[in-house]
Coordinates of C-alpha atoms in Angstrom, one line a residue:
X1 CA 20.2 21.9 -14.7
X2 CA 23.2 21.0 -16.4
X3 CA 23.7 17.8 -18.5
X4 CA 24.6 14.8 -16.2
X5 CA 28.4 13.7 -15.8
X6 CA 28.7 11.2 -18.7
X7 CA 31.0 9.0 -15.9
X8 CA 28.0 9.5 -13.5
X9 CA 24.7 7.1 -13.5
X10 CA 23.1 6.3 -16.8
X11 CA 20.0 8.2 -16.1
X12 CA 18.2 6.6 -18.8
X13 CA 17.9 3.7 -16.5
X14 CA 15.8 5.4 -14.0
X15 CA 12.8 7.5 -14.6
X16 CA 13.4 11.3 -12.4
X17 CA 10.4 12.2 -10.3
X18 CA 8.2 14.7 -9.9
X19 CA 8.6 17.8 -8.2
X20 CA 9.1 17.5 -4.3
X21 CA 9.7 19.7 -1.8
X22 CA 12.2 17.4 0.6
X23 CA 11.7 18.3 4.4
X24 CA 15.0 17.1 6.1
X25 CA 15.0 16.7 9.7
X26 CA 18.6 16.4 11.6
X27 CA 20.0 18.1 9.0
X28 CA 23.3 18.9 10.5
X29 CA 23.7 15.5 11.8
X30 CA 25.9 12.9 10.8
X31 CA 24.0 10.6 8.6
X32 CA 22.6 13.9 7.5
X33 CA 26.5 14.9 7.0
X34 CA 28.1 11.4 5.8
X35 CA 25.0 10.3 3.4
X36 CA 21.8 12.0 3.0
X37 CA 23.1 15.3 1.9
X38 CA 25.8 13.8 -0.3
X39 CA 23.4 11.6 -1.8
X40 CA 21.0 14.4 -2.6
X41 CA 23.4 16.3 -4.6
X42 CA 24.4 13.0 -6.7
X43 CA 20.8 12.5 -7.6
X44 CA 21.1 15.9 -8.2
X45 CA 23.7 16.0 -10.4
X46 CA 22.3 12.9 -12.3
X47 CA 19.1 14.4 -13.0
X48 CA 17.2 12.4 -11.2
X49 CA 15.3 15.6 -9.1
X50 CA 14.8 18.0 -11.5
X51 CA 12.2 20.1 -9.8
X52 CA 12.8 19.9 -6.2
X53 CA 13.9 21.9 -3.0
X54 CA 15.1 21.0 -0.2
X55 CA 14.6 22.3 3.4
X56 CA 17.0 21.7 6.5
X57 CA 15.7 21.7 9.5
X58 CA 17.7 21.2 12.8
X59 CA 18.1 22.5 16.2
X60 CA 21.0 25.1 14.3
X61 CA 20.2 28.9 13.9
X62 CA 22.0 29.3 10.6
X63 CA 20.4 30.9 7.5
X64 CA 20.3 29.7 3.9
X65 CA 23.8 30.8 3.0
X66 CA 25.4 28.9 6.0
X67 CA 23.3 25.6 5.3
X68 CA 25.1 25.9 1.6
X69 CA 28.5 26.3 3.1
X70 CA 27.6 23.2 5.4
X71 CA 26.1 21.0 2.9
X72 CA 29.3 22.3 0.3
X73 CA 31.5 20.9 3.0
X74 CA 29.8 17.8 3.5
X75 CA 29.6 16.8 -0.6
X76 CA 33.3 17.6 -0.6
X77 CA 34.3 15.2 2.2
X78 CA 31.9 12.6 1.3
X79 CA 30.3 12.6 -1.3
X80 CA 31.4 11.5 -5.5
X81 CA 32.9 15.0 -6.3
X82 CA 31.7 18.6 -7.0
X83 CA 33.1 18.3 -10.0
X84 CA 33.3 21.4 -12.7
X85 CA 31.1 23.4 -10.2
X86 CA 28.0 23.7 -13.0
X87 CA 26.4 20.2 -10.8
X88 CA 27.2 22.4 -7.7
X89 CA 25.9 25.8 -8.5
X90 CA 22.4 24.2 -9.5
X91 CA 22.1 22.2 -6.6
X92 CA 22.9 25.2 -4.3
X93 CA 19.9 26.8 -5.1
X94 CA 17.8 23.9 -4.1
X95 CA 18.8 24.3 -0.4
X96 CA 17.3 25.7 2.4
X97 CA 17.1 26.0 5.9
X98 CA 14.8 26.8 9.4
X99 CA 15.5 26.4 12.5
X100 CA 12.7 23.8 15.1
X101 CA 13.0 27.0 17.1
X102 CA 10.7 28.4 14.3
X103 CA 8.2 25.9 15.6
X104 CA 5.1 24.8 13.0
X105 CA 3.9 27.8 11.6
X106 CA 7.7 28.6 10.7
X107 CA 8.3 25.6 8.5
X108 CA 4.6 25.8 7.2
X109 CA 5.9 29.3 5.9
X110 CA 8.8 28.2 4.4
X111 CA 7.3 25.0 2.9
X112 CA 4.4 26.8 1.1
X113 CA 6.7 29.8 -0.2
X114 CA 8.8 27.1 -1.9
X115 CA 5.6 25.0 -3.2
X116 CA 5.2 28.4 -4.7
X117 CA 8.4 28.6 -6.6
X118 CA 8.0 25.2 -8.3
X119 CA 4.6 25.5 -8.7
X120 CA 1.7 23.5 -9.1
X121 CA 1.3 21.0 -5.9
X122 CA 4.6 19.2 -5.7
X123 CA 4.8 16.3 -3.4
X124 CA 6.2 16.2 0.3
X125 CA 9.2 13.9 1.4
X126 CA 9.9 14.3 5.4
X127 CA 13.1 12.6 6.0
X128 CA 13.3 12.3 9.7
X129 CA 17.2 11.8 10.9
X130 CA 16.7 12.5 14.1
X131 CA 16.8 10.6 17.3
X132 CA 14.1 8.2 18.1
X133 CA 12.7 9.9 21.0
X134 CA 12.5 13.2 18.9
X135 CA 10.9 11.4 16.3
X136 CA 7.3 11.4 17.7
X137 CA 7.8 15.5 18.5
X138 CA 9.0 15.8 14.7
X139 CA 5.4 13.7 13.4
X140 CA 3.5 15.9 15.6
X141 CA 5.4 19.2 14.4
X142 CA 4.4 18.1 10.5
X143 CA 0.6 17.7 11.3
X144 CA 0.4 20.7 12.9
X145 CA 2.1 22.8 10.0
X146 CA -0.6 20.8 7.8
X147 CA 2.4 19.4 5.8
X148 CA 1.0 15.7 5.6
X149 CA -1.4 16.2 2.9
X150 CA 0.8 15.0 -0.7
X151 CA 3.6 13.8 1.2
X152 CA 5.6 10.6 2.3
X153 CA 7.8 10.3 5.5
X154 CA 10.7 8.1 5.9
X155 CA 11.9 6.8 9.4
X156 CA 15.4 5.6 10.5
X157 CA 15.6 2.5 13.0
X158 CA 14.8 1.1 15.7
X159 CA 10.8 1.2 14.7
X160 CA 10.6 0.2 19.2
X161 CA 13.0 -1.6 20.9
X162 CA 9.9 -4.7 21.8
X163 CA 6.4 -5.3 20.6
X164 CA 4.3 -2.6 23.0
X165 CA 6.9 0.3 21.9
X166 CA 6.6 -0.9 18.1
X167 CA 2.8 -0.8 18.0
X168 CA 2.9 2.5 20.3
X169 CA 5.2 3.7 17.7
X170 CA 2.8 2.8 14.6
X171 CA -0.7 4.0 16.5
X172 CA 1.8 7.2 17.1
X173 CA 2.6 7.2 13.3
X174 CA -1.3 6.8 12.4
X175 CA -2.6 9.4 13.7
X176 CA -0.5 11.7 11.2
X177 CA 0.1 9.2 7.8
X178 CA -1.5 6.4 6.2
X179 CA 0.6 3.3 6.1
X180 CA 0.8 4.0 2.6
X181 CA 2.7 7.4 3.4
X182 CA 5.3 5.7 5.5
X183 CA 8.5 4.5 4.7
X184 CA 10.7 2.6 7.8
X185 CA 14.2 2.6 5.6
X186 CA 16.7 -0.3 5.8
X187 CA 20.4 0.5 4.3
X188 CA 21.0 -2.6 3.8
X189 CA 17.8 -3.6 1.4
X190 CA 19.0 -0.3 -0.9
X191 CA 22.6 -2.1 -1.7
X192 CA 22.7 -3.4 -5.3
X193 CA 22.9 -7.1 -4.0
X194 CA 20.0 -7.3 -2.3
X195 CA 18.3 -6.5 -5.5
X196 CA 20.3 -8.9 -7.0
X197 CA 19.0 -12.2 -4.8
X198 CA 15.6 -11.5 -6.7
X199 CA 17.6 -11.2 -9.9
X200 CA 19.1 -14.4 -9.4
X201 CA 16.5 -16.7 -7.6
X202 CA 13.5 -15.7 -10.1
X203 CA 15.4 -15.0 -13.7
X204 CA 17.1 -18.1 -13.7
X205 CA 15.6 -21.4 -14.5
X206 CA 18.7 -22.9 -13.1
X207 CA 18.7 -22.5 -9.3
X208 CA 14.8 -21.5 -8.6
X209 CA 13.9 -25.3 -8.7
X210 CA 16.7 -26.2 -6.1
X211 CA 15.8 -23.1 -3.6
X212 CA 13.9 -25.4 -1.2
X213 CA 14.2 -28.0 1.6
X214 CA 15.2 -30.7 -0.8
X215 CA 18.1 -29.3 -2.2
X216 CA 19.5 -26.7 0.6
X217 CA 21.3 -27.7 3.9
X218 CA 21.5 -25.0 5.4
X219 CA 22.2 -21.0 5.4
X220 CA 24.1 -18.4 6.6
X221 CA 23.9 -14.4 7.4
X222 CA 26.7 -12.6 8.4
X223 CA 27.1 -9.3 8.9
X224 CA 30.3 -8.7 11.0
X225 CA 32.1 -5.5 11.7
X226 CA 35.4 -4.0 12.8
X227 CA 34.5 -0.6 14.4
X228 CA 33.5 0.1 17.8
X229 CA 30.5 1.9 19.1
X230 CA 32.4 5.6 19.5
X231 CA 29.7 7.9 20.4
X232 CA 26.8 5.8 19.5
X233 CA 27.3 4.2 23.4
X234 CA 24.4 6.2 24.6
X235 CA 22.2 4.2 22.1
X236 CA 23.2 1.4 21.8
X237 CA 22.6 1.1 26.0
X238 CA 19.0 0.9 25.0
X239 CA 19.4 -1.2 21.9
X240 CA 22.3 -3.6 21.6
X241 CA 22.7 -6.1 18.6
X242 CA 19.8 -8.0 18.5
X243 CA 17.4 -5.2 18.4
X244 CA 20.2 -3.1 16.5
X245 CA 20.8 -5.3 13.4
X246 CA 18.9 -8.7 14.2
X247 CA 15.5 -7.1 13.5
X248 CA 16.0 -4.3 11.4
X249 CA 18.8 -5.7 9.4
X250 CA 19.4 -9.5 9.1
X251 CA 16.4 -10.8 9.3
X252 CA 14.8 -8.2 6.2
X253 CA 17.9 -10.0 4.1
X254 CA 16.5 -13.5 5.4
X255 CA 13.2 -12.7 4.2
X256 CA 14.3 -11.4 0.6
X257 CA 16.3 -14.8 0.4
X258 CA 13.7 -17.1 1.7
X259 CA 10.2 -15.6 0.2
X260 CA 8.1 -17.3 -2.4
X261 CA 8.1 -16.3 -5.7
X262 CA 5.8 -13.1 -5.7
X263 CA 2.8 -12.8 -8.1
X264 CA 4.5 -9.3 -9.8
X265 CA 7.6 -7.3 -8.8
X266 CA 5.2 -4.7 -7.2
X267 CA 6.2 -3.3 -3.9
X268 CA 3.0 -4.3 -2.4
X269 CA 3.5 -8.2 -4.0
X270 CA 6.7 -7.9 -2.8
X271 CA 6.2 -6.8 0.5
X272 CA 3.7 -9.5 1.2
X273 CA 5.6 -12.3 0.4
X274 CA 7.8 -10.8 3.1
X275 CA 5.5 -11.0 5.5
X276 CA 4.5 -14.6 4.8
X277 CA 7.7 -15.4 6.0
X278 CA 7.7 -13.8 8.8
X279 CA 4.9 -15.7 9.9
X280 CA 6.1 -18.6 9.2
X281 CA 9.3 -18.6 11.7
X282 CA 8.9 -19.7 14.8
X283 CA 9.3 -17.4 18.0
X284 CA 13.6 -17.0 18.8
X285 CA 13.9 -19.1 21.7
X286 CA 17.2 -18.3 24.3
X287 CA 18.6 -21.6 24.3
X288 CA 19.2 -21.2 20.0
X289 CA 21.0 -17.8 21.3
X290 CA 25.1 -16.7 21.7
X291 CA 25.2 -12.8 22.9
X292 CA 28.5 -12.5 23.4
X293 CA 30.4 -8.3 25.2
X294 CA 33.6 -7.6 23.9
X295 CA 36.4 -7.0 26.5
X296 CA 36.8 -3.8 27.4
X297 CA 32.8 -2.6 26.9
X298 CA 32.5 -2.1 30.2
X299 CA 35.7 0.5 30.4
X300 CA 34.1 2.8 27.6
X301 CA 32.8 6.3 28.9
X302 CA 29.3 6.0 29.4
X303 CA 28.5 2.2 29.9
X304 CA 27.5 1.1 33.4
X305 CA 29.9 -1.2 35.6
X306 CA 27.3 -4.3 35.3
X307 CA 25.8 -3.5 31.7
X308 CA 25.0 -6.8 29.9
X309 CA 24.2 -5.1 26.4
X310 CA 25.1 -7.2 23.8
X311 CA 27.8 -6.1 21.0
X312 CA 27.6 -9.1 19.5
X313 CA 24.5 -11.5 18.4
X314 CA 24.3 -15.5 16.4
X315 CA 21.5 -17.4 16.6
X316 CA 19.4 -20.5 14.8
X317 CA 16.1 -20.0 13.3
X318 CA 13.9 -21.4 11.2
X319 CA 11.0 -20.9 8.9
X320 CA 8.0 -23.4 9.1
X321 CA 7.1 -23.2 5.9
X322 CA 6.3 -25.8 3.4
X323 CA 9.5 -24.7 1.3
X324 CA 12.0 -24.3 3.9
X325 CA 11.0 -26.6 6.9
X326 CA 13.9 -28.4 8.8
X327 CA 16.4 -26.0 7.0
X328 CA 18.4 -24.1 10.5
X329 CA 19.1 -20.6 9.1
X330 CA 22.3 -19.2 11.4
X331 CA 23.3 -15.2 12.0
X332 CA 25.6 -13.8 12.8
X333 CA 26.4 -10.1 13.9
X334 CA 28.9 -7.9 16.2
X335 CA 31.2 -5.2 16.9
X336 CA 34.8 -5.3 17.3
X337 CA 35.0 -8.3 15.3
X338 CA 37.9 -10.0 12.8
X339 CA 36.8 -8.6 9.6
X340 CA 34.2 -6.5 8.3
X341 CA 31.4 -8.1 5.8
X342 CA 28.0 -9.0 4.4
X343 CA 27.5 -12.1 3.0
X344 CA 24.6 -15.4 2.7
X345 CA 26.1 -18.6 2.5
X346 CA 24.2 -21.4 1.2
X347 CA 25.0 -24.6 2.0
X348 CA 24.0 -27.7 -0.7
X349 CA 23.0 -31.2 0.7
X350 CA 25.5 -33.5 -0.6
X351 CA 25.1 -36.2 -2.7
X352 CA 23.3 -39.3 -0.9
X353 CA 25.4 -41.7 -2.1
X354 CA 29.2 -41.1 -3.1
X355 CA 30.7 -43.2 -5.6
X356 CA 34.5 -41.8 -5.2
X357 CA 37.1 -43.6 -2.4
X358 CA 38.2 -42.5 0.5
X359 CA 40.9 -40.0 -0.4
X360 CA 39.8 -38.6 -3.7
X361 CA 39.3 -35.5 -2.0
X362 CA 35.1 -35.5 -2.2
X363 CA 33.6 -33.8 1.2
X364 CA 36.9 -32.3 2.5
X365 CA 36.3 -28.8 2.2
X366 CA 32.4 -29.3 2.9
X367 CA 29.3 -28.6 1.0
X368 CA 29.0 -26.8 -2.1
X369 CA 28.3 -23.5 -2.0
X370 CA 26.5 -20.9 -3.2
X371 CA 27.7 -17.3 -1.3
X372 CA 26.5 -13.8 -1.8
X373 CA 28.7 -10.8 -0.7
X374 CA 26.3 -7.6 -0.2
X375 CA 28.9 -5.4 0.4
X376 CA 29.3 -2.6 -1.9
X377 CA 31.5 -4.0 -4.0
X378 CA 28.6 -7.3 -5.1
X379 CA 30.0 -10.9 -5.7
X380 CA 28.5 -14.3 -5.4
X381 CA 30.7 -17.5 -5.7
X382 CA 29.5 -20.9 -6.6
X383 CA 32.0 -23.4 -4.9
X384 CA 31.9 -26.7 -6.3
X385 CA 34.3 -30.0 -6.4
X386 CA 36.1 -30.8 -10.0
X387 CA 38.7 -33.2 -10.9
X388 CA 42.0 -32.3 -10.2
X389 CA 44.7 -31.9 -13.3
X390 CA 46.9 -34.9 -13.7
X391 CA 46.9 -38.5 -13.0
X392 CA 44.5 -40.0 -10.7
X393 CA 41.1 -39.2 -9.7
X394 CA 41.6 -36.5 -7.3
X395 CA 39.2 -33.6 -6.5
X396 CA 39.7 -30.4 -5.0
X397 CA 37.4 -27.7 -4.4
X398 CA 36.7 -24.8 -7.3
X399 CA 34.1 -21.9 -7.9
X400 CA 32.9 -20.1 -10.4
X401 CA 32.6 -15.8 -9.3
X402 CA 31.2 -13.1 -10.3
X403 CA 31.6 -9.3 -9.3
X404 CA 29.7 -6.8 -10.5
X405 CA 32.4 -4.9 -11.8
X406 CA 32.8 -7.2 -14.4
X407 CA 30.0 -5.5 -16.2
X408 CA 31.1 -2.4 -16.7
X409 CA 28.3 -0.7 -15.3
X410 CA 29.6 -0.1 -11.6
X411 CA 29.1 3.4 -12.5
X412 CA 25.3 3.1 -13.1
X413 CA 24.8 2.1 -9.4
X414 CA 22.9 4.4 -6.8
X415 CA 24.6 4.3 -3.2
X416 CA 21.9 2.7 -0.8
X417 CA 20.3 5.6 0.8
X418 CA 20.2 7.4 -3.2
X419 CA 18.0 4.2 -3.8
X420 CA 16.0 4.4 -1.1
X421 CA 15.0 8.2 -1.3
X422 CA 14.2 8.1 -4.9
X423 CA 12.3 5.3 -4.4
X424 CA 10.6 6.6 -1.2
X425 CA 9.7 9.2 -3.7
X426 CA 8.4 7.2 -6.4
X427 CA 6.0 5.7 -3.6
X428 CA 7.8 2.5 -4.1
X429 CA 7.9 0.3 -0.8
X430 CA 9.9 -2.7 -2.2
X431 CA 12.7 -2.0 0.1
X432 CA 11.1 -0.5 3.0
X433 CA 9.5 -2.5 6.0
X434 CA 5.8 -2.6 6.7
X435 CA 4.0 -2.1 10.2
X436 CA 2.7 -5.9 10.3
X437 CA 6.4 -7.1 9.1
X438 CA 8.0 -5.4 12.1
X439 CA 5.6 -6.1 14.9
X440 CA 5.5 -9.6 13.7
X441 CA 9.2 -9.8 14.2
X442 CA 9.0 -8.2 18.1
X443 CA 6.7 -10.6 18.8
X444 CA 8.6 -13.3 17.7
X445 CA 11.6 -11.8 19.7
X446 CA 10.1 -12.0 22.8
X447 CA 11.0 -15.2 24.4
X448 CA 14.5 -14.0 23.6
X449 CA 13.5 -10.1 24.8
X450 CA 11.9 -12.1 28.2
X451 CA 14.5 -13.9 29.2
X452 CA 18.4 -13.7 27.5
X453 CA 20.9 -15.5 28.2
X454 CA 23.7 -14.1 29.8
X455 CA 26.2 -12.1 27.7
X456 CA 29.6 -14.0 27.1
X457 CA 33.1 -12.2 26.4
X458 CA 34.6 -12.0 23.3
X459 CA 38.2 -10.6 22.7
X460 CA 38.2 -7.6 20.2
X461 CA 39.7 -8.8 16.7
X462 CA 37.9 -11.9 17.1
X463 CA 34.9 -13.8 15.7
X464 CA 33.0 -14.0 18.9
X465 CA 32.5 -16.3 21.8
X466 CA 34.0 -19.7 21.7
X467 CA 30.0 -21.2 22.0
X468 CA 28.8 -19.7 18.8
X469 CA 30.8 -23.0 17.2
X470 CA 28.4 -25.3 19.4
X471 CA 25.2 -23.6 18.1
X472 CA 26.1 -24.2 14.9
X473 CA 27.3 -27.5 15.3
X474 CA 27.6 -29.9 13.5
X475 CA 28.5 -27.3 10.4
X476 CA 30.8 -24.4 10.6
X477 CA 30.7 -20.8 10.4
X478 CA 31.7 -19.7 6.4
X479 CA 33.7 -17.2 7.9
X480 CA 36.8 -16.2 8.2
X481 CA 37.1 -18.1 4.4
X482 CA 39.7 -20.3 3.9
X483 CA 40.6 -18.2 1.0
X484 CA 40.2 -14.6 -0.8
X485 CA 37.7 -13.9 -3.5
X486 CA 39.1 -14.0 -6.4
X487 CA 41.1 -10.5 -7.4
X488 CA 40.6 -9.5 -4.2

């Protein structure tokens, strides 16, 4: 391959793997189309897969040539650039494609005649974007072209929509791969900031003595979005946002803010400490519950006339832990909504005793706080009060922010799904979700899952319904904020 793209990732950050044949099912689709393609052509072009080649499969009967022009066309509407066309021409060569119509002993073929090419016994990566009721044909289509020996597999959501399709979908799983082989893959978890949280809670001596009970009032998650459903109506019918982002999403980022301190920054440390918290929290109980329908659901083509599938989601939990006990943890999550973003809010306890007078400005604009935004563009704030300039002893409310782009390594950073490949590769679970993690968090869904309450309307450009301000009550939700990050 050519040298890297010296305004592309500082590859001596990350170590490339080894050689890998990478099995792609739903090629053709769209997250095939939007991410996974693009993103295999940046690592690419980076370096960071020196020896591999890539097979598409899909339901298409196209040869090699067309899946080039196809994955040519995708790079150049989303992905970082072709560039000079050196990056390109290498990567070209990599790809490859069959048809499912081919069946087992198709893709067996055309698995072992590339192994052949690189030589040696290169590793396996199935990446399965297919739908989830294809996905139990596509694990039974890899065991019998004897491609699970040397390989790993990475799944795409919902890992079952309640606890008896979740284990059904792991005993599935087992019979072809370990549970060392498997990789259930969360977008969110590959996004710089969520790396960052364990940056920030276990580097710093400043704020890893104060992440507790004692110290903390209070957090918020809140993952709120503009778009509509379009043409994921069909499966989001059988989902809806609690089992959409609640479980797959939100409450992985709860974990990563709320675990102890893990013995090593192994995966398998890592993960565990995970898991302890999800067995700490107690079961989601309705009443702690606002689902909320935005108006005009029921009018979109394909959604039945009495459908009471949630587009929007907030709810209280908590973790009964020695660490965090007492401590409400609120999220939030919709479609349709006022503004688009990812952020944790946490909320300081305030002083117990204050020693300013009424109208010095002290508890006005609430707790301090300490907010994360794990969009792509990463910030955290630090709001504080400080002595306003002048006379007097008035306070307002400041902060201290950061943005990653202040470091001048915004070019170093792999998008989410580039992460979560290479490190799917590596055999790195860090970032991916374990069987016992995401069982344990059906079954504590299942009061909710039993009995929900009924879905309430919400007006499109909105934050949600009007009762999501009595569940949180007596705080308030962080957002909309009062005002803009800074340089924003």
């Amino acid at each position: 391959m050519g040298a890297s793209d010296p305004h592309d990732i500082n590859t001596r950050l990350i170590e490339p793997v080894d050689a890998n044949v990478i099995v792609l099912f739903g090629a053709t689709g769209d997250l095939s189309r939007r991410k996974l393609l693009p993103g295999l052509f940046h690592l690419s072009k980076a370096g960071l897969l020196p020896r591999s080649r890539v097979v598409g499969v899909s339901l298409d009967d196209m040869d090699d040539e067309a899946f080039r022009r196809f994955t040519h066309d995708a790079v150049a509407e989303f992905g970082r650039g072709i560039g000079d066309g050196h990056h390109w021409a290498d990567f070209e060569k990599t790809l490859h494609h069959t048809s499912m119509a081919a069946g087992a002993a198709g893709l067996a073929l055309r698995v072992q005649d590339l192994e052949e090419e690189l030589g040696g016994r290169p590793n396996r990566l199935h990446y399965l974007s297919v739908p989830p009721q294809a996905a139990e044909d596509v694990v039974d289509m890899i065991g019998a072209a004897g491609l699970a020996e040397r390989s790993r597999i990475i799944m795409e959501k919902p890992f079952g929509t309640d606890l008896r399709s979740a284990r059904e979908l792991n005993a599935g799983l087992h019979q072809t791969f370990r549970e060392d082989q498997i990789f259930r893959i969360d977008h969110f978890l590959g996004k710089e900031a969520a790396l960052n949280i364990l940056a920030f809670r276990f580097a710093n001596g400043l704020f890893e003595p104060i992440w507790n009970r004692e110290h903390i009032d209070h957090v918020q998650i809140d993952v709120p979005e503009t778009l509509g459903l379009g043409h994921r109506i069909g499966f989001y019918e059988g989902t809806g946002a609690y089992r959409d982002m609640v479980v797959t999403h939100l409450f992985q980022i709860l974990a990563f803010m709320a675990m102890e301190p893990p013995t090593t920054l192994e995966s398998k440390a890592i993960s565990e400490e995970k898991n302890k918290v999800f067995r700490s929290m107690k079961p989601i109980q309705p009443a702690d519950v606002v689902r909320g329908q935005y108006s005009g659901y029921l009018d979109e083509a394909g959604v039945p006339v009495h459908s009471d599938t949630d587009t929007f989601i907030a709810l209280r939990c908590e973790i009964d832990n020695w660490r965090w006990a007492g401590v409400p943890f609120y999220l939030r999550t919709g479609k349709k909504m006022a503004e688009g973003a990812r952020i944790i809010s946490i909320a300081f306890r305030e002083p117990p005793k204050s020693m300013f007078p009424i109208g010095s400005g002290v508890g006005s604009a609430g707790p301090d706080h300490l907010t994360f935004d794990l969009a792509d563009v990463s910030k955290l704030s630090l709001s504080f009060y400080g002595k306003r300039p002048g006379p007097g002893l008035k306070l307002d409310k400041q902060s201290l922010q950061f943005s990653l782009h202040e470091t001048g390594r915004s070019a170093d950073i792999l998008e989410a799904y580039e992460r979560l490949i290479l490190d799917a590769m590596s055999g790195d679970h860090t970032l991916f979700n374990s069987s016992e993690g995401v069982e344990r968090l059906w079954e504590l869904s299942e009061p909710l899952l039993d009995n929900p309450p009924p879905v309430r309307p919400y007006a499109p450009g909105s934050w949600g319904p009007n009762a999501i301000h009595q569940l949180i009550a007596p705080y308030a939700w962080r957002l909309p904020f009062e005002r803009a990050w800074r340089g924003a």
